[in-house]
Tab-separated table of C-alpha atoms in Angstrom:
chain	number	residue	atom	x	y	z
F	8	UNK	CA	102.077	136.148	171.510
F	9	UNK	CA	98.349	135.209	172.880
F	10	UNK	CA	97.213	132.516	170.839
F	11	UNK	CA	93.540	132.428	170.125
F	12	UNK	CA	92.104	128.977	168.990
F	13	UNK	CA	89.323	128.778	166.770
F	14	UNK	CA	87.197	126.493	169.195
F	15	UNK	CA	86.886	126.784	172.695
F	16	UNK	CA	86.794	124.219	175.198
F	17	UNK	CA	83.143	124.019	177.048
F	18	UNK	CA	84.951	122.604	180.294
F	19	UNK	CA	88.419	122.102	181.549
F	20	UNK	CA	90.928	119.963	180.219
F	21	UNK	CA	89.105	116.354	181.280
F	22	UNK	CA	88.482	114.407	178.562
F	23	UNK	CA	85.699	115.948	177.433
F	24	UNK	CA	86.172	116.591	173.682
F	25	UNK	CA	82.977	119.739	173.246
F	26	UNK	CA	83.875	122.875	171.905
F	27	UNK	CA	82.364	126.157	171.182
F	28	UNK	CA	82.971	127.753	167.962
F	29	UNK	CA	84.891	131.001	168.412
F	30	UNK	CA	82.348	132.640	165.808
F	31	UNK	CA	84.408	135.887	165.047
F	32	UNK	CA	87.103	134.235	164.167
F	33	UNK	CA	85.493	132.291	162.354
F	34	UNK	CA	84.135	134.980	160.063
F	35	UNK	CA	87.227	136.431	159.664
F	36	UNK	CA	88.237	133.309	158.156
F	37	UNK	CA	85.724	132.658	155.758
F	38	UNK	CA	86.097	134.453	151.965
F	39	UNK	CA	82.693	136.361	152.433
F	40	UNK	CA	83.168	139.401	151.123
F	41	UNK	CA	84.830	140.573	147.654
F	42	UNK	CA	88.221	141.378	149.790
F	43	UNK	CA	88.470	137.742	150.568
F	44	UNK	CA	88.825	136.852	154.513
F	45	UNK	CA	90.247	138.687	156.843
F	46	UNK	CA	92.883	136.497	158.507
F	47	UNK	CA	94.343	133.104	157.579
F	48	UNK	CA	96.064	131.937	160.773
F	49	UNK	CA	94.120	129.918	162.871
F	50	UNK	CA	94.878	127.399	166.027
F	51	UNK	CA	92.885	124.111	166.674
F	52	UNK	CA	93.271	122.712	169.943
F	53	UNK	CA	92.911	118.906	170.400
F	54	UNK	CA	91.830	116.416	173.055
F	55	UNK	CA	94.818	116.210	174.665
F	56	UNK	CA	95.587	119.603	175.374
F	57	UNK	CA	97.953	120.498	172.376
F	58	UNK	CA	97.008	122.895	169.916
F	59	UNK	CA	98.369	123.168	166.024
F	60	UNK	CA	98.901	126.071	163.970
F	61	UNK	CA	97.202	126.120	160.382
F	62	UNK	CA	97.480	128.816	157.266
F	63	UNK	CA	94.511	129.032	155.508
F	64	UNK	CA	96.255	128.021	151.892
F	65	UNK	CA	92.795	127.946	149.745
F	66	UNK	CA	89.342	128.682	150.646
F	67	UNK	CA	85.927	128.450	149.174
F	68	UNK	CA	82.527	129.142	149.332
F	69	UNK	CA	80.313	126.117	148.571
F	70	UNK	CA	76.481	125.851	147.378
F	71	UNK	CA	74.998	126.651	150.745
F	72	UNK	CA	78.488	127.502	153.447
F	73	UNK	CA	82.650	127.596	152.648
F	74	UNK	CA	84.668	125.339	153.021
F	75	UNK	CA	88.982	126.060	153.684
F	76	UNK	CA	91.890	123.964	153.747
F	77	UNK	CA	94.698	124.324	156.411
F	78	UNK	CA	97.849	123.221	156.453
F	79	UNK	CA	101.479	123.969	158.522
F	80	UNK	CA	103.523	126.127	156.370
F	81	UNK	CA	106.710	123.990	157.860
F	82	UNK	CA	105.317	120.346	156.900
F	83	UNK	CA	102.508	119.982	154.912
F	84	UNK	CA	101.800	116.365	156.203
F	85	UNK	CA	99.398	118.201	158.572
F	86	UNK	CA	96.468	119.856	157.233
F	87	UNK	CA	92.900	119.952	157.528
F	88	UNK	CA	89.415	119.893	155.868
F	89	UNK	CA	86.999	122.283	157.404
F	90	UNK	CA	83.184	122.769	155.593
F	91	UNK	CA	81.513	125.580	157.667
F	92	UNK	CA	77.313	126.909	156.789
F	93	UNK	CA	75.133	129.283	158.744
F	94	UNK	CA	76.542	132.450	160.094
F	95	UNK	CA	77.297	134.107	163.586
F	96	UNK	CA	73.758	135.475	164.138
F	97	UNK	CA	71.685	131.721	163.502
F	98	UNK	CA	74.916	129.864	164.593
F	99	UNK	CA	77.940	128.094	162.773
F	100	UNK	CA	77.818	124.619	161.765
F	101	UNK	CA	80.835	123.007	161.584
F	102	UNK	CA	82.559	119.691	160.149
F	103	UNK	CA	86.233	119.022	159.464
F	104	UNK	CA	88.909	116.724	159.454
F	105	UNK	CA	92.368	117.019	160.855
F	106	UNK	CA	95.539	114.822	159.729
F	107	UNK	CA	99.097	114.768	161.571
F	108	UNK	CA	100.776	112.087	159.727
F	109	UNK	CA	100.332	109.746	163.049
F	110	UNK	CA	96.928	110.741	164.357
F	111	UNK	CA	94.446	111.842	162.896
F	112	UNK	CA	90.912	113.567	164.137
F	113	UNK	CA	87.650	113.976	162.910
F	114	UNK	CA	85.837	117.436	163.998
F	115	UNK	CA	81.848	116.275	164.084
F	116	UNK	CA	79.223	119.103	164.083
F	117	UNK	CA	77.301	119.285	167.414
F	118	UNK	CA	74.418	121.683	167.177
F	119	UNK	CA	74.594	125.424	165.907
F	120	UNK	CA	78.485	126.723	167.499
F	121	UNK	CA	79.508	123.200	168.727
F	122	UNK	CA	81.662	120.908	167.902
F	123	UNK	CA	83.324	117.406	169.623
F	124	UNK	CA	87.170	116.640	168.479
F	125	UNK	CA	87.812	112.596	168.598
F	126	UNK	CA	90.595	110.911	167.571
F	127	UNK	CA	90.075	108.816	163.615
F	128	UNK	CA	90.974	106.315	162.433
F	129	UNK	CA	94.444	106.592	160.683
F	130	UNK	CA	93.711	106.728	156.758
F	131	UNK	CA	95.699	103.182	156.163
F	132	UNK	CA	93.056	101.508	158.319
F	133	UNK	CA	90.061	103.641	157.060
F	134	UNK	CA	90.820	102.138	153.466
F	135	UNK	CA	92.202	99.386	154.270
F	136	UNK	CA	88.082	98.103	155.673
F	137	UNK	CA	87.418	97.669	152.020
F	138	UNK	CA	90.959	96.098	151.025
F	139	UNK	CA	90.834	92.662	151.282
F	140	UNK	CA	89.234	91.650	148.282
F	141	UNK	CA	88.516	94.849	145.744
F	142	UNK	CA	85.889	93.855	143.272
F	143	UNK	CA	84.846	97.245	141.508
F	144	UNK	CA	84.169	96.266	138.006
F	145	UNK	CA	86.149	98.357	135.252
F	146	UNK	CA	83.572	99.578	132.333
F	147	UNK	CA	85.938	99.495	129.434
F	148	UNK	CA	84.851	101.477	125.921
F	149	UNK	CA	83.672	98.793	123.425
F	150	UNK	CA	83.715	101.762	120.820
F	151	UNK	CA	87.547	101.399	119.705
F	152	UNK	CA	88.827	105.031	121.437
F	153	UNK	CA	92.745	104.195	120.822
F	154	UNK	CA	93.395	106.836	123.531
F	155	UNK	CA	91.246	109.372	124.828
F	156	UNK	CA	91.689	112.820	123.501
F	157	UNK	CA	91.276	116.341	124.289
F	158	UNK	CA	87.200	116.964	123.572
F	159	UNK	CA	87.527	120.585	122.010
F	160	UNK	CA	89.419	124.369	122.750
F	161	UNK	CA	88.175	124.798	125.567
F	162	UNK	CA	90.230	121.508	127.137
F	163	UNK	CA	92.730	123.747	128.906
F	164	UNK	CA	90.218	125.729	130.712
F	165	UNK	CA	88.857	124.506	134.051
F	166	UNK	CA	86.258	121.719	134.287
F	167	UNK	CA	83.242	122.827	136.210
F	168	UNK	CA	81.134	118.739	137.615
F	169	UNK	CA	78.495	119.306	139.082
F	170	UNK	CA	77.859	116.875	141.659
F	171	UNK	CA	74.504	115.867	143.609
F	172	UNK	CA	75.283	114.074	146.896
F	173	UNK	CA	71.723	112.620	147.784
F	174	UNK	CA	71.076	111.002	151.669
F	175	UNK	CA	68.122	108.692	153.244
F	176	UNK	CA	66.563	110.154	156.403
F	177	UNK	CA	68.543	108.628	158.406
F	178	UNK	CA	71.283	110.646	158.373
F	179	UNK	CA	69.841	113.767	159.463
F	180	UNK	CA	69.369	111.725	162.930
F	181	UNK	CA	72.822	110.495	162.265
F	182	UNK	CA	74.524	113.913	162.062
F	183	UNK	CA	74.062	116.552	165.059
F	184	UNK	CA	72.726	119.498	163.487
F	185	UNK	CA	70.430	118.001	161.090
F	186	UNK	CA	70.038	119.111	157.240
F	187	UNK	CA	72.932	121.750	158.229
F	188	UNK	CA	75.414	119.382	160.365
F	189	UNK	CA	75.187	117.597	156.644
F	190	UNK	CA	75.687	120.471	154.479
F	191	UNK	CA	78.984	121.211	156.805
F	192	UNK	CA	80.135	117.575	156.254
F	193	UNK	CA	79.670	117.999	152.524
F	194	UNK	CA	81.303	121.108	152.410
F	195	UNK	CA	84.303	118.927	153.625
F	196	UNK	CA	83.897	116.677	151.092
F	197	UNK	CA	83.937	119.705	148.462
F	198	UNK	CA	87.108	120.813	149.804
F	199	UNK	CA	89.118	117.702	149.588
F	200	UNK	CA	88.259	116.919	146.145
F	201	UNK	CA	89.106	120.442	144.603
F	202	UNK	CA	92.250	120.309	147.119
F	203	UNK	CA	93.246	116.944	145.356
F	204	UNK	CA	92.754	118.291	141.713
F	205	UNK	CA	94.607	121.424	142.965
F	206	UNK	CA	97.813	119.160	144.040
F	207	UNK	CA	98.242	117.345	141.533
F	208	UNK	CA	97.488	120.000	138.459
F	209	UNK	CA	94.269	119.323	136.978
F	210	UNK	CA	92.204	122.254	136.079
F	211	UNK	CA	88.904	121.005	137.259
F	212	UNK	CA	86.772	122.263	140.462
F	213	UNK	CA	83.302	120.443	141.762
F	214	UNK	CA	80.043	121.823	143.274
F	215	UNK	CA	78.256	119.463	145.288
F	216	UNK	CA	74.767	120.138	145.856
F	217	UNK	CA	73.116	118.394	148.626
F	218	UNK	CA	69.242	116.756	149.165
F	219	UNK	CA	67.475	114.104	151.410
F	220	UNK	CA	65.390	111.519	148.791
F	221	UNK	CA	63.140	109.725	150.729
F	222	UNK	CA	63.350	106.678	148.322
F	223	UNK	CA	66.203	106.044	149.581
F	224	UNK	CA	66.042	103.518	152.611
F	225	UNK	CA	69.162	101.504	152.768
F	226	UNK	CA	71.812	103.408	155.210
F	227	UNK	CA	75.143	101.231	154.907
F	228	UNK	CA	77.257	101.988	151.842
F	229	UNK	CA	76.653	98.748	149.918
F	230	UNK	CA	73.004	98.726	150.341
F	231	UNK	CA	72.032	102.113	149.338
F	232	UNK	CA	74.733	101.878	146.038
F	233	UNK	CA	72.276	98.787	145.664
F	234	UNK	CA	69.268	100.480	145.786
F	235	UNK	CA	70.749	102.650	142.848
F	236	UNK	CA	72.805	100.472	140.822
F	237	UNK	CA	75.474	97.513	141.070
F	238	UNK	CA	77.523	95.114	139.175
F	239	UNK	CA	76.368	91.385	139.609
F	240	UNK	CA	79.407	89.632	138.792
F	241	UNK	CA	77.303	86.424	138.415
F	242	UNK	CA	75.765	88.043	135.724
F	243	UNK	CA	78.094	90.047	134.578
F	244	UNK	CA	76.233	92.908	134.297
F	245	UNK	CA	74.922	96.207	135.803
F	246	UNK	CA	71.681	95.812	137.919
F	247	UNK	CA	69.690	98.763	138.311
F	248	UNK	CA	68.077	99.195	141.611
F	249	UNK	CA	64.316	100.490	142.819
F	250	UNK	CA	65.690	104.025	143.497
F	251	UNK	CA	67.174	103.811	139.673
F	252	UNK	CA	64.405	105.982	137.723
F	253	UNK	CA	64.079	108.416	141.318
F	254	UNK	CA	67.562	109.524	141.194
F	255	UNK	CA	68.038	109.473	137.521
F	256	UNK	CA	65.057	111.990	137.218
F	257	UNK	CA	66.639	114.221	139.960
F	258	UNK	CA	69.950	113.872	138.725
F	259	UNK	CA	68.438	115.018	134.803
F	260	UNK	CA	66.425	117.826	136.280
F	261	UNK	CA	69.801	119.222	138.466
F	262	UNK	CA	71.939	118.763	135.560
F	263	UNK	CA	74.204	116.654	137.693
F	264	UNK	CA	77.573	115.185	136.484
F	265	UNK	CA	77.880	112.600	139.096
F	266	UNK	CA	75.670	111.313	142.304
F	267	UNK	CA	77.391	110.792	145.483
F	268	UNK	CA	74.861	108.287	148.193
F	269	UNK	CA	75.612	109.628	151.314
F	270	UNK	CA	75.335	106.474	153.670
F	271	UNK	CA	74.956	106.862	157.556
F	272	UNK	CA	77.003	103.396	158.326
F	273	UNK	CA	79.397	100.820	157.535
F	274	UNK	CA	77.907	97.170	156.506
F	275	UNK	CA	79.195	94.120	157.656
F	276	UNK	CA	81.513	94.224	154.486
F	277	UNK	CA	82.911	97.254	156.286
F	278	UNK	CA	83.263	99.723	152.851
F	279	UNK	CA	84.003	103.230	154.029
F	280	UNK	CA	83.293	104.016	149.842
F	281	UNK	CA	82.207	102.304	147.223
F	282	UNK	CA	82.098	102.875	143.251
F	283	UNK	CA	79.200	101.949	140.657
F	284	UNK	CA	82.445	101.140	138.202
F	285	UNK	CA	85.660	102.537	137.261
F	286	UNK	CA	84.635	103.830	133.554
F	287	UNK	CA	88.393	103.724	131.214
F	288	UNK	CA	88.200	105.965	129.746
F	289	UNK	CA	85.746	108.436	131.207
F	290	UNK	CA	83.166	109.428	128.378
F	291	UNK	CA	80.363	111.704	127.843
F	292	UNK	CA	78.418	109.058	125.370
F	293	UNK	CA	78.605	106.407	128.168
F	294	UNK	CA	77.313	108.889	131.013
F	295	UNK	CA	74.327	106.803	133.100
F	296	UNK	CA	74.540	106.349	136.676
F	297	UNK	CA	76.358	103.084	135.809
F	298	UNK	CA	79.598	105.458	135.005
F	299	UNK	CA	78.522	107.913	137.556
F	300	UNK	CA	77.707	106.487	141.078
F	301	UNK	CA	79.742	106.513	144.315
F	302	UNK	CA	78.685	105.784	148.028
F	303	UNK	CA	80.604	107.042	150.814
F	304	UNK	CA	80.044	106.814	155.226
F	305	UNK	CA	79.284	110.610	155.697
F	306	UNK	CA	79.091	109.719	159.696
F	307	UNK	CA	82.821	108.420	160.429
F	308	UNK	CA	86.185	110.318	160.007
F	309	UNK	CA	88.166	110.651	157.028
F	310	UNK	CA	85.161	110.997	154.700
F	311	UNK	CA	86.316	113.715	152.657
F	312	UNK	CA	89.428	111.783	151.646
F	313	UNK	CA	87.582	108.837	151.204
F	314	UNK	CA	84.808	110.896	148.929
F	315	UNK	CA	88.256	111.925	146.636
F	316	UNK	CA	89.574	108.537	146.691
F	317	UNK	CA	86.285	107.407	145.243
F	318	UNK	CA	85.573	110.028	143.296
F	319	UNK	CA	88.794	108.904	141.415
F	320	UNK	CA	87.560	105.764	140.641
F	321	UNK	CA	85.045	107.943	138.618
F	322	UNK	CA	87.709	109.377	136.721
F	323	UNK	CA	89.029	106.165	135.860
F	324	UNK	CA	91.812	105.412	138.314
F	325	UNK	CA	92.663	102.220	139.917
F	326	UNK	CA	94.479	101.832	143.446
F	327	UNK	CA	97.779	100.910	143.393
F	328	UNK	CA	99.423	97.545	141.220
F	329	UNK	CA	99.234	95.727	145.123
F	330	UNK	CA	96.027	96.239	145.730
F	331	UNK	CA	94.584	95.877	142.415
F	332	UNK	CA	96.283	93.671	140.311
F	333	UNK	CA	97.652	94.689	136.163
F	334	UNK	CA	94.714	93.019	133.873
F	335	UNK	CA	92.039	95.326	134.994
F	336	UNK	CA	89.925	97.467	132.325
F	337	UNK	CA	91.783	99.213	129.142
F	338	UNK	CA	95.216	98.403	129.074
F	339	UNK	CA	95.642	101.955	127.494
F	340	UNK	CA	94.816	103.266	131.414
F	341	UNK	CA	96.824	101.136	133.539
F	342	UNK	CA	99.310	103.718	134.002
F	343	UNK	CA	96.242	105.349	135.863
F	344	UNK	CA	97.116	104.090	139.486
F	345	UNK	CA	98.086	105.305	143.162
F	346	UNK	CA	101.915	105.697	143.786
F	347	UNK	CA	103.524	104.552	146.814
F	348	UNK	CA	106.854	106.525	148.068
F	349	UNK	CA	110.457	104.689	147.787
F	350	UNK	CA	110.454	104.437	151.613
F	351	UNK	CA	106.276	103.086	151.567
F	352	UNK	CA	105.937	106.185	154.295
F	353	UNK	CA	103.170	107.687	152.268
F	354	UNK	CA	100.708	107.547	149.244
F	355	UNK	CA	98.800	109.320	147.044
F	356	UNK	CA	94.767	109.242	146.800
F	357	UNK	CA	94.678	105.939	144.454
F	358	UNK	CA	96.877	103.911	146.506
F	359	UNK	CA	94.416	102.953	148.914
F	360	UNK	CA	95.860	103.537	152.416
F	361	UNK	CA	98.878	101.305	152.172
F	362	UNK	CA	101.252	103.366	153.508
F	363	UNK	CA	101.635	105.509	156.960
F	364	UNK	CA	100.232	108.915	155.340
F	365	UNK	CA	98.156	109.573	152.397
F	366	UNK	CA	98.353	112.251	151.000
F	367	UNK	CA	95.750	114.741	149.248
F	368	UNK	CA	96.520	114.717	145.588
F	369	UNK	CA	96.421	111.493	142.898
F	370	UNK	CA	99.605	110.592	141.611
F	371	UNK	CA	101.718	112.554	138.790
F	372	UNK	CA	105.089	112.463	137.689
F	373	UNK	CA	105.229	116.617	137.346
F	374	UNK	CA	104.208	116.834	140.886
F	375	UNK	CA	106.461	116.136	144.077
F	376	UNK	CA	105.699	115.390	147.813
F	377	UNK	CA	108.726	115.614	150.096
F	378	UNK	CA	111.054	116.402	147.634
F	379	UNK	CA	109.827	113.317	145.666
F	380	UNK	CA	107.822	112.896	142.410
F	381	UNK	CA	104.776	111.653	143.118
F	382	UNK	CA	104.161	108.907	139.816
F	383	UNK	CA	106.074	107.068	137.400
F	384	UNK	CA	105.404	107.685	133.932
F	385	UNK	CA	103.571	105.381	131.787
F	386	UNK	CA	105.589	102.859	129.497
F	387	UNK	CA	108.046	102.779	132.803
F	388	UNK	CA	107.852	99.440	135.006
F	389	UNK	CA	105.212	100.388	138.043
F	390	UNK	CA	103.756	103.207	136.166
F	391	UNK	CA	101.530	105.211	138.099
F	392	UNK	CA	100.018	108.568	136.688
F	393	UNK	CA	96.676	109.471	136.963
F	394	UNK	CA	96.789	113.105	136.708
F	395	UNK	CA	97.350	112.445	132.488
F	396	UNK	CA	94.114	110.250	132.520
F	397	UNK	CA	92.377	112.835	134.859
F	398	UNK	CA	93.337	116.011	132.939
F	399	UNK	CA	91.359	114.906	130.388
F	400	UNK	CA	88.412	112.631	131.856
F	401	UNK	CA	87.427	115.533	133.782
F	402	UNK	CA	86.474	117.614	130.538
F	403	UNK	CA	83.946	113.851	130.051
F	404	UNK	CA	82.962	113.802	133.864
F	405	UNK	CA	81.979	117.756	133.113
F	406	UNK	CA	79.841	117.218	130.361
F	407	UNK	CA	77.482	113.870	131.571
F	408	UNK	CA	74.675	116.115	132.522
F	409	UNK	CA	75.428	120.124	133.324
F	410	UNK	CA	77.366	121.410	130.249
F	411	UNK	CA	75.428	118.910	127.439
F	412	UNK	CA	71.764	117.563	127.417
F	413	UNK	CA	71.598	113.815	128.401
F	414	UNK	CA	73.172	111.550	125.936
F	415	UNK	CA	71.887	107.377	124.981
F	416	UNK	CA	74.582	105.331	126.770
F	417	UNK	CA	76.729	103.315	124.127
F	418	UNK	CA	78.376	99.856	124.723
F	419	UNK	CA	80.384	98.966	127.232
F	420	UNK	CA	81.239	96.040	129.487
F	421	UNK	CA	82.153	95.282	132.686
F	422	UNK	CA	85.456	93.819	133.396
F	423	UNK	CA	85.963	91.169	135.747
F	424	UNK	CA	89.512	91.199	135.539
């Protein structure tokens, strides 16, 4: 059987990591047309010669592209993240992310029908930059919600967030390809957060709309959350930065749930993503960009399971009880944390890279990985369940901006733990 891989090498094996874009299989890929896409097989070859075999197992199309999810029928530890725009007649722009358990690559746009393949950083490293000292503040409800509840009939049906992923200039000289090199990576993005509420049974899907604001000058993760809003734990309080009233206007006029910063670099600190707050529990009355507000590295790999790690946060979940100690926010919601396999081999989202593979999906005790359940159920020692937080905070999440008009923000405060 000829094997026909979906990028082709520019040069002999040599090291050289270019390739061009096969860009009819590509289209036959994508779910353009009402029939849905043509094939679902497709072959990536990597660096070193080798080459994997992926089934496309759910695709998409996104604001502006598609985006499609891979993964090897026989062990679904390897899988990848692809977020495609253009088309074959102006020229592909690609961005993924490939994960083998042991290696992992990152797939980087490089002009219209090119790509380079490098190896990544494996995920526990990648999350593990931000892990020795996590100090997110928890927004906990002041308003006496015993336990948050389903918000009306229409709970069971899917949540629709609308999310607005705003960049400085910087990153369009950051990212080959410009304006659509970023719309690929974000595509990416899209596909590993709707990937992780598809794993772990949560009927919610986001649309991530994407736009340079020049007020925005800071380009390491910190810095530009900063420039938006942070918690100043000498103060104990949010501090709203000079971009504050820019992005909140944009965010009100595109009905946006949440805003994702899209930074070009790492800071000193070395945060891959970063959080405004974990809000527990999630709600529509408390819905300003102090609730709402994540920054993630859009330049290195293993950004789009960073962006779903973060965007957890946003839905109230806390890493695992390791990394973030029991104390933290509503007691109600500590249940709400990443789960860590008997053997520590892997993890889901929430538990912060500790283990060898991390998997995409949040933790749930109805849900298994490897023959194992992926949570513990609350009330049990170690218990670790955020999909019964999420399955509900998503129906808040939805309604912050693009299914209700903008709300005043109640009480809450910030939790040092």
């Amino acid at each position: 059987m000829t094997v026909t891989p979906l990028f082709i090498r520019n040069h002999p094996l040599s090291g050289t990591e270019q390739f061009q874009i096969d860009s009819n299989l590509l289209s036959q890929l994508l779910p353009a047309s009402p029939e849905g896409a043509k094939t679902r097989l497709f072959h990536l070859p990597l660096p070193d010669g080798a080459v994997i075999s992926l089934h496309t197992e759910y695709a998409e199309t996104t604001v502006d592209g598609y985006a499609l999810y891979g993964v090897q029928p026989d062990n679904r530890a390897i899988y990848a993240f692809i977020g495609v725009t253009g088309d074959s007649t102006v020229g592909f722009h690609l961005a993924g992310s490939v994960y083998l358990e042991e290696q992992n690559y990152i797939i980087e746009p490089a002009g219209a029908g090119q790509v380079t393949i490098s190896p990544a950083p494996p995920l526990t490293e990648l999350f593990h930059l931000h892990a020795g000292e996590i100090r997110t503040p928890v927004a906990t409800s002041t308003d006496g919600l015993p336990l948050l509840q389903p918000v009306g009939e229409d709970n069971t049906s899917p949540a629709e967030i609308a999310i607005l992923a705003l960049y400085p200039a910087a990153l369009e000289t950051a990212i080959a390809g410009g304006v659509a090199g970023i719309t690929a990576v974000v595509n990416k993005m899209q596909i590993a957060l709707n990937i992780a509420f598809r794993n772990t049974g949560i009927a919610a899907q986001g649309k991530i709309t994407v736009d340079k604001l020049d007020v925005l000058k800071q380009t390491e993760v910190t810095a530009l959350l900063k420039e938006v809003v942070i918690f100043d734990w000498s103060k104990n309080a949010f501090v709203r930065g000079p971009a504050w009233q820019a992005v909140s206007e944009l965010r009100d006029a595109r009905k946006a749930d949440v805003v994702a910063l899209l930074a070009p670099t790492l800071g000193d600190d070395m945060f891959y993503g970063l959080t405004s707050c974990i809000p527990q529990p999630a709600s529509a009355s408390h819905s300003e960009l102090d609730y709402a507000t994540m920054s993630v590295c859009a330049k290195l790999g293993g950004a789009d399971m960073v962006f779903a790690h973060e965007f957890g946060h946003l839905l109230g979940g806390l890493h695992s009880r390791h990394m973030q100690k029991k104390g933290l926010g509503n007691p109600q919601y500590d249940f709400a944390r990443g789960y860590i396999s008997k053997d520590g081999s892997w993890g889901t989202l929430m538990a912060n890279g500790e283990t060898g593979t991390t998997i995409p999906a949040w933790s749930a005790t109805d849900r298994q990985w490897k023959g194992e359940t992926t949570g513990v159920p609350a009330g049990q020692p170690d218990a670790a369940d955020c999909a019964s937080l999420f399955r509900l905070s998503v129906h808040q999440v939805s309604r912050y901006r693009s299914h209700t008009a903008p709300v005043i923000p109640g009480n809450r405060s910030g939790d040092t733990g």
